[in-house]
Coordinates of N, CA and C (backbone and C1' of nucleotides) in Angstrom, one line a residue:
Chain A
M19 N -25.8 73.1 58.8 CA -26.8 74.2 58.7 C -27.5 74.3 60.1
R20 N -28.0 75.5 60.3 CA -28.7 75.8 61.5 C -30.0 76.5 61.3
H21 N -31.0 76.0 61.9 CA -32.3 76.7 61.8 C -33.0 76.9 63.1
N22 N -33.7 78.0 63.2 CA -34.4 78.3 64.5 C -35.7 77.6 64.6
R23 N -36.3 77.2 63.4 CA -37.6 76.6 63.5 C -37.6 75.2 64.1
N24 N -38.6 74.8 64.7 CA -38.7 73.4 65.2 C -39.1 72.5 64.0
F25 N -39.0 71.2 64.3 CA -39.2 70.2 63.3 C -40.6 70.3 62.7
F26 N -41.6 70.5 63.5 CA -42.9 70.6 62.9 C -43.1 71.7 61.9
E27 N -42.5 72.9 62.2 CA -42.6 74.0 61.3 C -41.9 73.7 60.0
K28 N -40.8 73.0 60.1 CA -40.0 72.7 58.9 C -40.8 71.7 58.0
V29 N -41.5 70.8 58.6 CA -42.3 69.8 57.9 C -43.4 70.6 57.1
W30 N -44.0 71.5 57.8 CA -45.1 72.3 57.2 C -44.6 73.1 56.0
L31 N -43.4 73.7 56.2 CA -42.8 74.5 55.1 C -42.5 73.7 53.9
I32 N -42.0 72.5 54.1 CA -41.7 71.6 53.0 C -43.0 71.2 52.3
T33 N -44.0 70.8 53.1 CA -45.3 70.4 52.5 C -45.9 71.4 51.7
L34 N -45.7 72.7 52.0 CA -46.2 73.8 51.2 C -45.7 73.9 49.8
Q35 N -44.5 73.3 49.6 CA -43.8 73.3 48.3 C -44.3 72.2 47.4
I36 N -45.1 71.3 47.9 CA -45.5 70.2 47.0 C -46.6 70.7 46.0
P37 N -46.3 70.6 44.7 CA -47.2 71.2 43.7 C -48.6 70.4 43.7
R38 N -49.6 71.1 43.3 CA -50.9 70.5 43.2 C -50.8 69.3 42.2
G39 N -51.5 68.2 42.5 CA -51.5 67.1 41.7 C -50.3 66.2 41.8
R40 N -49.4 66.5 42.8 CA -48.2 65.7 43.1 C -48.3 65.2 44.5
V41 N -47.6 64.1 44.8 CA -47.5 63.5 46.1 C -46.1 63.1 46.5
T42 N -45.9 63.0 47.8 CA -44.6 62.5 48.3 C -44.9 61.7 49.5
W43 N -43.8 61.1 50.1 CA -44.1 60.2 51.3 C -43.4 60.8 52.5
Y44 N -43.8 60.4 53.6 CA -43.3 60.9 54.9 C -41.8 60.9 55.0
G45 N -41.2 59.7 54.7 CA -39.8 59.5 54.8 C -39.0 60.5 53.9
A46 N -39.6 60.8 52.8 CA -38.9 61.7 51.8 C -38.7 63.1 52.5
I47 N -39.8 63.6 53.1 CA -39.7 64.9 53.8 C -38.7 64.8 54.9
A48 N -38.8 63.7 55.7 CA -37.8 63.6 56.8 C -36.4 63.7 56.3
E49 N -36.2 63.0 55.2 CA -34.8 63.0 54.6 C -34.4 64.4 54.2
M50 N -35.3 65.1 53.5 CA -35.0 66.5 53.1 C -34.6 67.4 54.3
L51 N -35.1 67.0 55.5 CA -34.9 67.8 56.7 C -33.6 67.3 57.4
G52 N -33.0 66.3 56.8 CA -31.7 65.8 57.4 C -32.0 64.8 58.6
A53 N -33.2 64.3 58.6 CA -33.5 63.3 59.7 C -34.2 62.1 59.0
P54 N -33.4 61.3 58.3 CA -33.8 60.2 57.5 C -34.8 59.2 58.2
G55 N -34.6 59.1 59.5 CA -35.5 58.1 60.2 C -36.7 58.7 60.9
A56 N -37.0 59.9 60.6 CA -38.1 60.6 61.3 C -39.4 60.6 60.6
A57 N -39.6 59.6 59.8 CA -40.9 59.6 59.0 C -42.1 59.7 59.9
R58 N -42.1 59.0 61.0 CA -43.2 59.0 61.9 C -43.4 60.3 62.5
T59 N -42.4 61.0 62.7 CA -42.5 62.4 63.3 C -43.1 63.3 62.3
V60 N -42.8 63.1 61.0 CA -43.4 63.9 59.9 C -45.0 63.7 60.0
G61 N -45.4 62.5 60.1 CA -46.8 62.2 60.2 C -47.4 62.8 61.4
W62 N -46.7 62.8 62.5 CA -47.1 63.4 63.7 C -47.3 64.9 63.5
A63 N -46.4 65.5 62.8 CA -46.4 67.0 62.6 C -47.6 67.4 61.8
L64 N -48.0 66.6 60.8 CA -49.1 66.9 60.0 C -50.4 66.7 60.8
G65 N -50.4 65.7 61.7 CA -51.5 65.4 62.5 C -51.7 66.5 63.6
A66 N -50.7 67.2 63.8 CA -50.7 68.3 64.8 C -51.3 69.6 64.3
L67 N -51.6 69.7 63.0 CA -52.1 70.9 62.4 C -53.5 71.1 63.0
T68 N -53.8 72.4 63.3 CA -55.2 72.7 63.8 C -56.0 72.8 62.5
P69 N -57.3 72.7 62.6 CA -58.2 72.7 61.5 C -57.9 74.0 60.6
A70 N -57.7 75.1 61.3 CA -57.4 76.3 60.5 C -56.1 76.2 59.7
Q71 N -55.1 75.7 60.4 CA -53.8 75.5 59.7 C -53.9 74.5 58.6
A72 N -54.7 73.5 58.8 CA -54.9 72.4 57.8 C -55.5 72.9 56.5
R73 N -56.2 74.0 56.6 CA -56.8 74.6 55.4 C -55.7 75.3 54.6
A74 N -54.6 75.7 55.2 CA -53.6 76.4 54.5 C -52.4 75.5 54.1
I75 N -52.3 74.3 54.6 CA -51.2 73.4 54.3 C -51.8 72.2 53.5
P76 N -51.2 71.9 52.3 CA -51.7 70.8 51.5 C -51.2 69.4 52.1
W77 N -51.7 69.1 53.3 CA -51.3 67.9 54.0 C -51.7 66.6 53.2
Q78 N -52.7 66.7 52.4 CA -53.2 65.5 51.6 C -52.1 65.0 50.6
R79 N -51.2 65.9 50.3 CA -50.2 65.4 49.3 C -49.0 64.6 49.9
V80 N -49.1 64.3 51.2 CA -48.1 63.4 51.8 C -48.8 62.1 52.2
I81 N -48.3 61.0 51.6 CA -48.9 59.7 51.8 C -47.7 58.8 52.2
N82 N -48.0 57.5 52.5 CA -46.9 56.6 52.9 C -46.2 56.1 51.7
K83 N -45.0 55.5 51.9 CA -44.1 55.1 50.9 C -44.7 54.0 50.0
S84 N -45.7 53.3 50.4 CA -46.3 52.2 49.5 C -47.2 52.9 48.5
G85 N -47.5 54.2 48.7 CA -48.4 54.8 47.7 C -49.8 54.9 48.1
R86 N -50.1 54.7 49.4 CA -51.4 54.7 49.8 C -51.6 55.8 50.9
C87 N -52.9 56.2 51.1 CA -53.2 57.1 52.1 C -53.3 56.4 53.5
S88 N -52.6 56.9 54.5 CA -52.6 56.2 55.7 C -53.0 57.1 56.9
I89 N -53.7 58.2 56.5 CA -54.1 59.2 57.5 C -54.9 58.5 58.6
R90 N -54.6 59.0 59.8 CA -55.5 58.5 61.0 C -55.8 59.7 61.8
N91 N -56.8 60.4 61.4 CA -57.1 61.7 62.0 C -58.6 61.7 62.2
A92 N -59.0 62.3 63.3 CA -60.5 62.4 63.7 C -61.2 63.2 62.6
E93 N -60.5 64.2 62.0 CA -61.2 65.1 61.0 C -61.3 64.4 59.7
H94 N -60.3 63.6 59.3 CA -60.3 63.0 58.0 C -60.0 61.5 57.9
A95 N -60.6 60.8 57.0 CA -60.4 59.4 56.8 C -59.5 59.2 55.6
P96 N -58.9 58.1 55.4 CA -58.1 57.9 54.2 C -58.8 58.2 52.9
A97 N -60.1 57.8 52.9 CA -60.9 58.1 51.7 C -61.0 59.6 51.4
D98 N -61.1 60.4 52.5 CA -61.2 61.8 52.3 C -59.9 62.3 51.6
Q99 N -58.8 61.8 52.1 CA -57.5 62.3 51.6 C -57.4 61.9 50.1
Q100 N -57.8 60.6 49.8 CA -57.7 60.1 48.5 C -58.6 61.0 47.5
S101 N -59.8 61.3 47.9 CA -60.7 62.0 47.1 C -60.2 63.5 46.9
R102 N -59.5 64.0 47.9 CA -58.9 65.3 47.7 C -57.8 65.3 46.7
L103 N -57.0 64.2 46.7 CA -56.0 64.1 45.7 C -56.5 63.8 44.3
E104 N -57.6 63.0 44.3 CA -58.2 62.7 42.9 C -58.7 64.0 42.3
A105 N -59.2 64.9 43.2 CA -59.7 66.2 42.7 C -58.6 67.0 42.1
E106 N -57.4 66.7 42.5 CA -56.2 67.5 42.0 C -55.6 66.8 40.7
G107 N -56.2 65.6 40.4 CA -55.7 64.9 39.2 C -54.9 63.6 39.5
V108 N -54.7 63.3 40.8 CA -53.9 62.1 41.1 C -54.8 60.9 41.0
I109 N -54.3 59.9 40.3 CA -55.1 58.7 40.1 C -54.7 57.5 41.0
F110 N -55.7 56.9 41.6 CA -55.4 55.8 42.4 C -56.0 54.5 41.8
D111 N -55.4 53.4 42.0 CA -56.0 52.2 41.4 C -57.1 51.6 42.3
A112 N -57.7 50.5 42.0 CA -58.8 50.0 42.7 C -58.5 49.6 44.1
R113 N -57.2 49.3 44.4 CA -56.8 49.0 45.8 C -56.3 50.2 46.6
G114 N -56.4 51.4 46.0 CA -56.0 52.6 46.7 C -54.6 53.0 46.6
Y115 N -53.9 52.4 45.6 CA -52.5 52.8 45.4 C -52.3 53.8 44.3
T116 N -51.4 54.7 44.5 CA -51.1 55.6 43.4 C -49.6 55.3 42.9
D117 N -49.3 55.9 41.8 CA -48.0 55.7 41.2 C -47.0 56.8 41.4
F118 N -46.0 56.7 42.2 CA -45.0 57.7 42.4 C -44.3 58.1 41.1
G119 N -44.2 57.1 40.2 CA -43.6 57.4 38.9 C -44.3 58.4 38.1
R120 N -45.6 58.5 38.3 CA -46.4 59.4 37.5 C -46.8 60.7 38.3
F121 N -47.0 60.5 39.6 CA -47.5 61.6 40.4 C -46.6 62.0 41.5
G122 N -45.4 61.3 41.6 CA -44.5 61.7 42.7 C -43.8 63.0 42.5
W123 N -43.6 63.7 43.6 CA -42.9 65.0 43.6 C -41.4 64.8 43.6
S124 N -40.6 65.5 42.8 CA -39.2 65.3 42.8 C -38.5 65.7 44.1
G125 N -39.1 66.6 44.8 CA -38.5 67.1 46.1 C -37.6 68.2 45.9
L126 N -36.9 68.6 46.9 CA -36.0 69.8 46.9 C -34.6 69.4 47.1
D127 N -33.7 70.1 46.5 CA -32.2 69.9 46.8 C -31.9 70.4 48.2
P128 N -30.8 69.9 48.8 CA -30.4 70.4 50.1 C -30.3 71.9 50.2
D129 N -29.7 72.6 49.1 CA -29.6 74.0 49.2 C -30.9 74.7 49.0
E130 N -31.8 74.1 48.3 CA -33.2 74.7 48.2 C -33.9 74.6 49.6
V131 N -33.7 73.5 50.3 CA -34.3 73.3 51.6 C -33.7 74.4 52.5
D132 N -32.4 74.6 52.4 CA -31.7 75.6 53.3 C -32.3 76.9 53.1
F133 N -32.4 77.3 51.8 CA -33.0 78.6 51.5 C -34.4 78.8 52.0
L134 N -35.2 77.7 51.8 CA -36.6 77.7 52.2 C -36.7 78.0 53.7
L135 N -36.0 77.2 54.4 CA -36.2 77.2 55.9 C -35.7 78.6 56.4
A136 N -34.7 79.2 55.7 CA -34.2 80.4 56.2 C -35.1 81.6 55.8
R137 N -35.8 81.5 54.7 CA -36.6 82.6 54.2 C -38.1 82.5 54.2
A138 N -38.6 81.3 54.0 CA -40.1 81.2 53.8 C -40.8 81.4 55.1
R139 N -42.1 81.8 55.0 CA -42.9 82.0 56.1 C -44.2 81.1 56.0
L140 N -44.6 80.7 57.1 CA -45.9 79.9 57.1 C -47.0 80.9 56.9
P141 N -48.1 80.4 56.3 CA -49.2 81.3 55.9 C -49.8 82.1 57.1
W142 N -49.7 81.6 58.3 CA -50.3 82.3 59.4 C -49.3 83.2 60.1
E143 N -48.1 83.2 59.6 CA -47.0 84.0 60.3 C -47.1 85.5 59.8
Chain B
dG25 P -29.2 64.9 80.1 O5' -30.4 64.1 80.9 C5' -30.3 63.8 82.3 C4' -31.4 62.9 82.6 C3' -31.7 61.8 81.5 O3' -32.1 60.6 82.1 C1' -33.6 63.1 81.9
dC26 P -32.1 59.3 81.3 O5' -33.5 58.7 81.7 C5' -34.0 58.9 83.0 C4' -35.5 58.4 83.1 C3' -35.8 57.3 82.1 O3' -36.8 56.4 82.6 C1' -37.0 59.2 81.5
dC27 P -37.2 55.1 81.7 O5' -38.6 55.6 81.2 C5' -39.6 56.2 82.1 C4' -40.9 56.4 81.4 C3' -41.2 55.3 80.3 O3' -42.6 55.1 80.4 C1' -41.1 57.5 79.3
dC28 P -43.2 53.9 79.4 O5' -44.1 54.8 78.5 C5' -45.0 55.7 79.1 C4' -45.7 56.5 78.0 C3' -46.2 55.7 76.8 O3' -47.5 56.1 76.6 C1' -44.8 57.5 76.1
dT29 P -48.3 55.2 75.4 O5' -48.3 56.2 74.2 C5' -48.9 57.5 74.5 C4' -48.7 58.4 73.2 C3' -49.1 57.6 71.9 O3' -50.0 58.4 71.2 C1' -46.9 58.6 71.7
dG30 P -51.0 57.6 70.2 O5' -50.4 58.1 68.8 C5' -50.3 59.5 68.5 C4' -49.5 59.7 67.3 C3' -49.9 58.7 66.1 O3' -49.9 59.4 64.9 C1' -47.6 58.6 66.7
dA31 P -51.4 59.8 64.4 O5' -51.3 59.5 62.8 C5' -51.5 58.3 62.3 C4' -51.1 58.3 60.8 C3' -49.6 58.8 60.6 O3' -49.1 58.0 59.5 C1' -51.1 60.2 59.5
dC32 P -48.4 56.6 59.8 O5' -46.8 56.9 59.6 C5' -46.3 57.9 58.8 C4' -44.9 57.5 58.5 C3' -44.8 56.5 57.3 O3' -43.6 56.8 56.5 C1' -43.8 55.5 59.2
dT33 P -43.4 56.1 55.1 O5' -42.1 55.2 55.3 C5' -41.8 54.7 56.5 C4' -40.5 54.0 56.5 C3' -40.3 53.0 55.3 O3' -39.0 52.8 54.9 C1' -40.6 51.8 57.3
dG34 P -38.5 52.0 53.6 O5' -37.9 50.6 54.3 C5' -36.9 50.7 55.3 C4' -36.6 49.4 55.8 C3' -36.5 48.3 54.8 O3' -35.5 47.4 55.1 C1' -38.3 47.7 56.3
dC35 P -35.1 46.2 54.3 O5' -35.4 45.0 55.3 C5' -35.0 45.1 56.7 C4' -35.5 44.0 57.5 C3' -35.4 42.6 56.8 O3' -35.0 41.6 57.7 C1' -37.7 43.1 57.4
dT36 P -34.8 40.1 57.1 O5' -36.0 39.3 57.8 C5' -36.3 39.7 59.1 C4' -37.4 38.8 59.7 C3' -37.4 37.3 59.1 O3' -37.8 36.4 60.1 C1' -39.5 38.4 58.5
dA37 P -37.8 34.8 59.8 O5' -39.3 34.5 59.7 C5' -40.2 34.9 60.7 C4' -41.6 34.5 60.4 C3' -41.7 33.1 59.7 O3' -42.9 32.4 60.2 C1' -42.6 34.7 58.3
Chain C
dT1 P -48.3 41.2 45.4 O5' -48.9 39.8 45.9 C5' -50.2 39.5 45.8 C4' -50.9 39.3 47.2 C3' -50.8 40.5 48.0 O3' -52.0 40.8 48.6 C1' -49.7 38.7 49.2
dT2 P -52.3 42.2 49.4 O5' -52.4 41.7 50.9 C5' -53.1 40.5 51.2 C4' -52.8 40.1 52.6 C3' -52.8 41.3 53.6 O3' -53.5 40.8 54.8 C1' -50.8 40.2 53.8
dA3 P -53.6 41.7 56.1 O5' -52.4 41.1 56.9 C5' -52.3 39.7 57.2 C4' -51.6 39.5 58.5 C3' -51.9 40.5 59.6 O3' -51.9 40.0 60.9 C1' -49.6 40.5 58.9
dG4 P -52.0 40.8 62.2 O5' -50.5 40.7 62.8 C5' -49.8 39.5 62.6 C4' -48.4 39.6 63.2 C3' -48.2 40.5 64.4 O3' -47.3 39.9 65.3 C1' -46.8 41.2 62.6
dC5 P -46.8 40.6 66.7 O5' -45.5 41.3 66.2 C5' -44.4 40.5 65.6 C4' -43.1 41.3 65.6 C3' -43.0 42.3 66.8 O3' -41.7 42.4 67.2 C1' -42.9 43.4 64.8
dA6 P -41.4 42.9 68.7 O5' -39.9 43.5 68.5 C5' -39.1 42.9 67.5 C4' -38.3 44.0 66.8 C3' -37.8 45.1 67.8 O3' -36.5 45.5 67.4 C1' -39.1 46.1 66.1
dG7 P -35.6 46.5 68.3 O5' -35.4 47.7 67.4 C5' -34.8 47.5 66.1 C4' -34.8 48.8 65.3 C3' -34.4 50.0 66.1 O3' -33.5 50.7 65.2 C1' -36.5 50.4 65.2
dC8 P -32.8 52.0 65.8 O5' -33.6 53.2 65.2 C5' -33.8 53.4 63.8 C4' -34.9 54.4 63.5 C3' -34.8 55.6 64.4 O3' -34.0 56.6 63.8 C1' -37.1 54.8 64.2
dC9 P -33.1 57.5 64.7 O5' -33.9 58.9 64.9 C5' -34.7 59.4 63.8 C4' -35.6 60.4 64.4 C3' -35.1 61.2 65.5 O3' -35.5 62.6 65.4 C1' -37.1 60.2 66.2
dA10 P -34.7 63.7 66.1 O5' -35.9 64.8 66.4 C5' -36.7 65.2 65.4 C4' -38.0 65.7 65.9 C3' -37.9 66.7 67.0 O3' -38.9 67.7 66.9 C1' -39.0 64.8 67.9
dG11 P -38.9 69.1 67.6 O5' -40.2 69.1 68.5 C5' -40.7 67.9 68.9 C4' -42.1 68.0 69.4 C3' -42.3 69.0 70.6 O3' -43.7 69.3 70.7 C1' -42.2 66.7 71.4
dG12 P -44.2 70.3 71.7 O5' -44.8 69.3 72.9 C5' -45.9 68.5 72.7 C4' -46.2 67.7 73.9 C3' -46.2 68.5 75.2 O3' -47.3 68.1 76.0 C1' -44.6 66.8 75.5
dG13 P -47.7 68.9 77.3 O5' -47.6 67.8 78.5 C5' -48.2 66.5 78.3 C4' -47.8 65.6 79.5 C3' -47.8 66.3 80.8 O3' -48.2 65.4 81.8 C1' -45.6 65.5 80.4

DNA sequence: GCCCTGACTGCTA
DNA sequence: TTAGCAGCCAGGG
């Protein structure tokens, strides 16, 4: 497949598809984009959102694979991300872990990703 | 093209 | 169970 968008934009488009009250992890998004080892780059892409863009992208629904919030951003602390998710109905235990079995997003099939990247627009486009 | 950075991961101790 | 560490990869300088 061939896309004109850069990796960051692809990450944002995928993130937009995560339903309210569901979460996924960095590596899962990287895998959907055909770059299984690029989990760190996914985190970087979300960190690169401007404050205005961050209001349009549900970045809080992407957490690390262990089920915890690992955000490191000047604008937001892990506790902020967790409370945003709790406001959507995601439950965390006392140690800050959530259960992918209950709140995990099933993700997109390769053909769905293909269609999305070819057709979807980012909110500010 | 080389080098550094980062909201990650999986393995080892 | 937690901590450290090396590999990971796209962008930017």
